[in-house]
GROMACS .gro file of C-alpha atoms in nm:
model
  185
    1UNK     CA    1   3.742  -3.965   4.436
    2UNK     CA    2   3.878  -4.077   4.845
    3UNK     CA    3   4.152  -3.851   4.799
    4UNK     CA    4   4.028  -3.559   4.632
    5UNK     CA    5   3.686  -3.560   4.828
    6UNK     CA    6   3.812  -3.661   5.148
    7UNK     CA    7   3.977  -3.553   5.413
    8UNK     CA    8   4.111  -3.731   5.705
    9UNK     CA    9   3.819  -3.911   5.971
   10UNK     CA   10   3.564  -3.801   5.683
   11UNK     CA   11   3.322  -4.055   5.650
   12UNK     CA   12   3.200  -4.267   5.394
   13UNK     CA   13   2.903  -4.522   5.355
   14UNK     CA   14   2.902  -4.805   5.152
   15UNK     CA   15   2.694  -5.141   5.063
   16UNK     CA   16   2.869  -5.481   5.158
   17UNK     CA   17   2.972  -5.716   4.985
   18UNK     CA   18   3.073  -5.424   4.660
   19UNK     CA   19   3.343  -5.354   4.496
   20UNK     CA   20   3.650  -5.464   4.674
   21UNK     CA   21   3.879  -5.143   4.664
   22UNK     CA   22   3.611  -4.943   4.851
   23UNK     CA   23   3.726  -5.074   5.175
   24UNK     CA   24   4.078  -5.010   5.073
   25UNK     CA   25   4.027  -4.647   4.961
   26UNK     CA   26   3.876  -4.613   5.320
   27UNK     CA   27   4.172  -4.738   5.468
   28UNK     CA   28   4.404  -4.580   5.230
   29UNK     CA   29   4.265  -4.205   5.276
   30UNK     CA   30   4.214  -4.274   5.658
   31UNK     CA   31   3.827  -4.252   5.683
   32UNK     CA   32   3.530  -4.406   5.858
   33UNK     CA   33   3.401  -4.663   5.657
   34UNK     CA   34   3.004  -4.717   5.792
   35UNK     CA   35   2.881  -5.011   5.608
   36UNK     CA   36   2.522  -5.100   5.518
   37UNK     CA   37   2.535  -5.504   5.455
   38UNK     CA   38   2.312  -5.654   5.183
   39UNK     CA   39   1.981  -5.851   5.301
   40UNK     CA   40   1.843  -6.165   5.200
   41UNK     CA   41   1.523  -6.300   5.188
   42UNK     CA   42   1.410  -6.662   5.024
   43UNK     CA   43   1.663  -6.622   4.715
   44UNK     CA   44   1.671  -6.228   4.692
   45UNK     CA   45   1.934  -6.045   4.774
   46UNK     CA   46   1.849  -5.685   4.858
   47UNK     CA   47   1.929  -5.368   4.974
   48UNK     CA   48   1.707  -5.221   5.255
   49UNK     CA   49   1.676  -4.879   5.133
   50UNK     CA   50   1.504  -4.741   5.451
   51UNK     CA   51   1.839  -4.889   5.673
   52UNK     CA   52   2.040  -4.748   5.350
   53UNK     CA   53   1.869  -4.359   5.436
   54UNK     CA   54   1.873  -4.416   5.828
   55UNK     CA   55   2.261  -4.459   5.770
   56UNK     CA   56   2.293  -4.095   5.590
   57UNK     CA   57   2.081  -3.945   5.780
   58UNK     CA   58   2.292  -4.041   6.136
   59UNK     CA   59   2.595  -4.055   5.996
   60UNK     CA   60   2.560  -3.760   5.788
   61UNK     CA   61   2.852  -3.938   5.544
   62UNK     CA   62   3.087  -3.708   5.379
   63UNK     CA   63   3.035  -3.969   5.055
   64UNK     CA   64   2.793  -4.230   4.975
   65UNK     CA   65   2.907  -4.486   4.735
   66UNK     CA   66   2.643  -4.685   4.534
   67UNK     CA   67   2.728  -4.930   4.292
   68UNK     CA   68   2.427  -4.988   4.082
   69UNK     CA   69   2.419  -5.251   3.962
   70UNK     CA   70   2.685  -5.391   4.255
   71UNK     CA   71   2.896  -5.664   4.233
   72UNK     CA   72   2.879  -5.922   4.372
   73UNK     CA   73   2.541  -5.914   4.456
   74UNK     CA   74   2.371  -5.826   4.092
   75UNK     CA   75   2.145  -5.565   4.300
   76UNK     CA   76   2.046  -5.373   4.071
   77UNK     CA   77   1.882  -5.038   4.270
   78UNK     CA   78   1.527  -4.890   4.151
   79UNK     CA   79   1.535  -4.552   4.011
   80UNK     CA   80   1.243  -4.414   4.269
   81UNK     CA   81   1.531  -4.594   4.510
   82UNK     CA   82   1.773  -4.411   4.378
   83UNK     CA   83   1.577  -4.086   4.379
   84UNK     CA   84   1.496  -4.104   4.745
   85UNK     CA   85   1.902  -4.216   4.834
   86UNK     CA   86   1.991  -3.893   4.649
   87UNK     CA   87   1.711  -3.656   4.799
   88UNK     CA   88   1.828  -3.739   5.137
   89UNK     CA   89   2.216  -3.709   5.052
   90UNK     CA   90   2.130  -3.390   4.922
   91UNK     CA   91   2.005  -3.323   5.281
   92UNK     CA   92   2.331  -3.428   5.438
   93UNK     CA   93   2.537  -3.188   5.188
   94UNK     CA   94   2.713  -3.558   5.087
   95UNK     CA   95   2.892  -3.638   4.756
   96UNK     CA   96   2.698  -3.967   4.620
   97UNK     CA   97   2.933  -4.198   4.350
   98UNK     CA   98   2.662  -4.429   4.136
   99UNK     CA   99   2.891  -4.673   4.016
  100UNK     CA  100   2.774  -4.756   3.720
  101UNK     CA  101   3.054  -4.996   3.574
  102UNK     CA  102   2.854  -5.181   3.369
  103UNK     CA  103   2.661  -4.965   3.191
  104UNK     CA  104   2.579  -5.015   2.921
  105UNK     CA  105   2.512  -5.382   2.985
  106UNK     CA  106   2.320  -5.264   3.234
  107UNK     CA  107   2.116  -4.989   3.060
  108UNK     CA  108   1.996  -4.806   3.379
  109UNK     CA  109   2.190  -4.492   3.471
  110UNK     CA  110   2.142  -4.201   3.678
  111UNK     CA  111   2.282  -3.954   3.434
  112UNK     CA  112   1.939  -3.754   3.387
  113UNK     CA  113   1.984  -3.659   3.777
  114UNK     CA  114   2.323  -3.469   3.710
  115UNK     CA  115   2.160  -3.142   3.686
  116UNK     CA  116   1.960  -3.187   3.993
  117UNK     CA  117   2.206  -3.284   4.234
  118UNK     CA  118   2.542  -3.095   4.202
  119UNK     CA  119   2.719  -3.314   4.417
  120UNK     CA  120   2.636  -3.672   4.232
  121UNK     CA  121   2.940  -3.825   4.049
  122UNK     CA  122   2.871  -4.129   3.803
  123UNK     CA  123   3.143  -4.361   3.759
  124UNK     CA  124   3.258  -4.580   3.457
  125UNK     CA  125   3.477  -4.814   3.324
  126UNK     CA  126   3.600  -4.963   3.016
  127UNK     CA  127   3.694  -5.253   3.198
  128UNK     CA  128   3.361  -5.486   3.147
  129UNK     CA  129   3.127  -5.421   2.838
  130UNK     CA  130   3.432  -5.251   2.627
  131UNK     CA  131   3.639  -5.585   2.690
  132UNK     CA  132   3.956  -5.350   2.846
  133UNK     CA  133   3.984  -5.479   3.182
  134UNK     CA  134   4.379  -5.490   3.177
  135UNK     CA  135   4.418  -5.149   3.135
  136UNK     CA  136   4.213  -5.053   3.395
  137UNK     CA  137   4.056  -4.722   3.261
  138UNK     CA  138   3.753  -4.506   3.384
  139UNK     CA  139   3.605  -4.207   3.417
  140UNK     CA  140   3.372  -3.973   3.617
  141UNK     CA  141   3.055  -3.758   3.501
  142UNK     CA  142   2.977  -3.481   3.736
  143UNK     CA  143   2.914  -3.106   3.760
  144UNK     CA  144   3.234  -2.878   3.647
  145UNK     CA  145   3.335  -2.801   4.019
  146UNK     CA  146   3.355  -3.211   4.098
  147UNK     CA  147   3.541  -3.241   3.785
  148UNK     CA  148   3.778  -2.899   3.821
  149UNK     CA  149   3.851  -3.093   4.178
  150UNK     CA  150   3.942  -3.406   4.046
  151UNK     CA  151   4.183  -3.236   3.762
  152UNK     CA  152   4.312  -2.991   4.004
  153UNK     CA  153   4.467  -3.251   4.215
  154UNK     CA  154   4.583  -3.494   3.945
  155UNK     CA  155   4.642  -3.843   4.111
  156UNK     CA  156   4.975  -3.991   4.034
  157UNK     CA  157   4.759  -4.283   3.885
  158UNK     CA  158   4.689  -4.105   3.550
  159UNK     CA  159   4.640  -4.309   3.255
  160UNK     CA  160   4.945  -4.331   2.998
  161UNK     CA  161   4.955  -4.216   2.634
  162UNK     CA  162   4.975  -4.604   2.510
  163UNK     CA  163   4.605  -4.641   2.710
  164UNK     CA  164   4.475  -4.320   2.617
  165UNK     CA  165   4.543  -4.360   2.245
  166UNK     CA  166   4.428  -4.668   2.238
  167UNK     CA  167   4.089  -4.569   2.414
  168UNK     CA  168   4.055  -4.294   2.148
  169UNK     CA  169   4.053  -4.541   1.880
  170UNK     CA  170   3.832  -4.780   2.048
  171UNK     CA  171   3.546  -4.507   2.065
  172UNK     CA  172   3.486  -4.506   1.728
  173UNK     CA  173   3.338  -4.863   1.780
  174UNK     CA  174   3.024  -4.778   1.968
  175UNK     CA  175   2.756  -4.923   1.743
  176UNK     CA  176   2.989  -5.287   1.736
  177UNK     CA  177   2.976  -5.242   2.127
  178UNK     CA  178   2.649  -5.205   2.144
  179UNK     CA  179   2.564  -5.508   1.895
  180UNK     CA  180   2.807  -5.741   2.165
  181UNK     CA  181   2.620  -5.656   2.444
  182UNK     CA  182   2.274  -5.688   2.242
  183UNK     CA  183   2.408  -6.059   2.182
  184UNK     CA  184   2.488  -6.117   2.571
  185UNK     CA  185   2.143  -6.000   2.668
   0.00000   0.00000   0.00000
């Protein structure tokens, strides 16, 4: 989403520590990466949401990226925190990725807000609660114009036919999913 959304000294606001490519992406696609660093009180870890919206609000980001929940932290983001991050992003005219890479072990998602906020774009993987972290496939939910974008400029990282077909036959395999995770819970 850096290079499709993003154009050179855009800028882009992220939690720290997250995922580790975000800073890389940054520095990749040439943009200003404004960080909002994790807080901790007693044994919490959390995000102060207020800092978070301050951040958007000054910055005026051309993407917010919020991995929920993040990794490494385990913060896991209340929807009425959610709500509020997206109402104010909304404000900005930013793009906000939820990162939602481990749903469904984590059952929360933001997909009901999709047709409230045109420019939110929910991320996912195979890579945790599907068990297919070596081939390193994903995808993005969003309205049609984010996704025309994204297949209108076609990275050159693409997944192959081998991955693809093998995807396509995982799918079918839901319910057994579903069952693995119910065990891990």
């Amino acid at each position: 989403s850096y290079d499709v959304l993003l154009k050179q000294n855009d800028v882009v606001l992220r939690t720290d520590p997250t995922y580790g490519m975000y800073p890389i992406y940054a520095e990749q696609n040439h943009v200003r990466d404004i960080i909002c660093n994790y807080k901790r009180s007693d044994n919490t870890i959390y995000l102060d949401v207020d800092e978070f919206i301050c951040l958007i609000r000054h910055n005026k980001p051309k993407l917010v990226c919020l991995p929920t929940p993040d990794s490494p932290t385990g913060v896991l983001l209340a929807k009425d925190s959610i709500n509020q991050i997206i109402d104010v992003a909304r404000e900005t005219s930013s793009f906000i990725l939820i990162d939602e890479a481990y749903y469904p072990i984590s059952q929360d998602t933001s997909i009901d807000l999709l047709t409230d906020f045109p420019n939110l774009i929910i991320t996912r993987t195979f890579n945790k609660a599907w068990g297919c972290a070596g081939l390193r496939i994903g995808y993005a939910i969003a309205s049609k114009d984010i996704i025309d974008k994204f297949n209108n400029a076609r990275p050159m990282r693409e997944i192959g036919g081998f991955e693809s077909e093998f995807i396509t036959n995982l799918l079918p395999f839901k319910k057994e999913i579903m069952n693995s995770i119910e065990i891990l819970l």
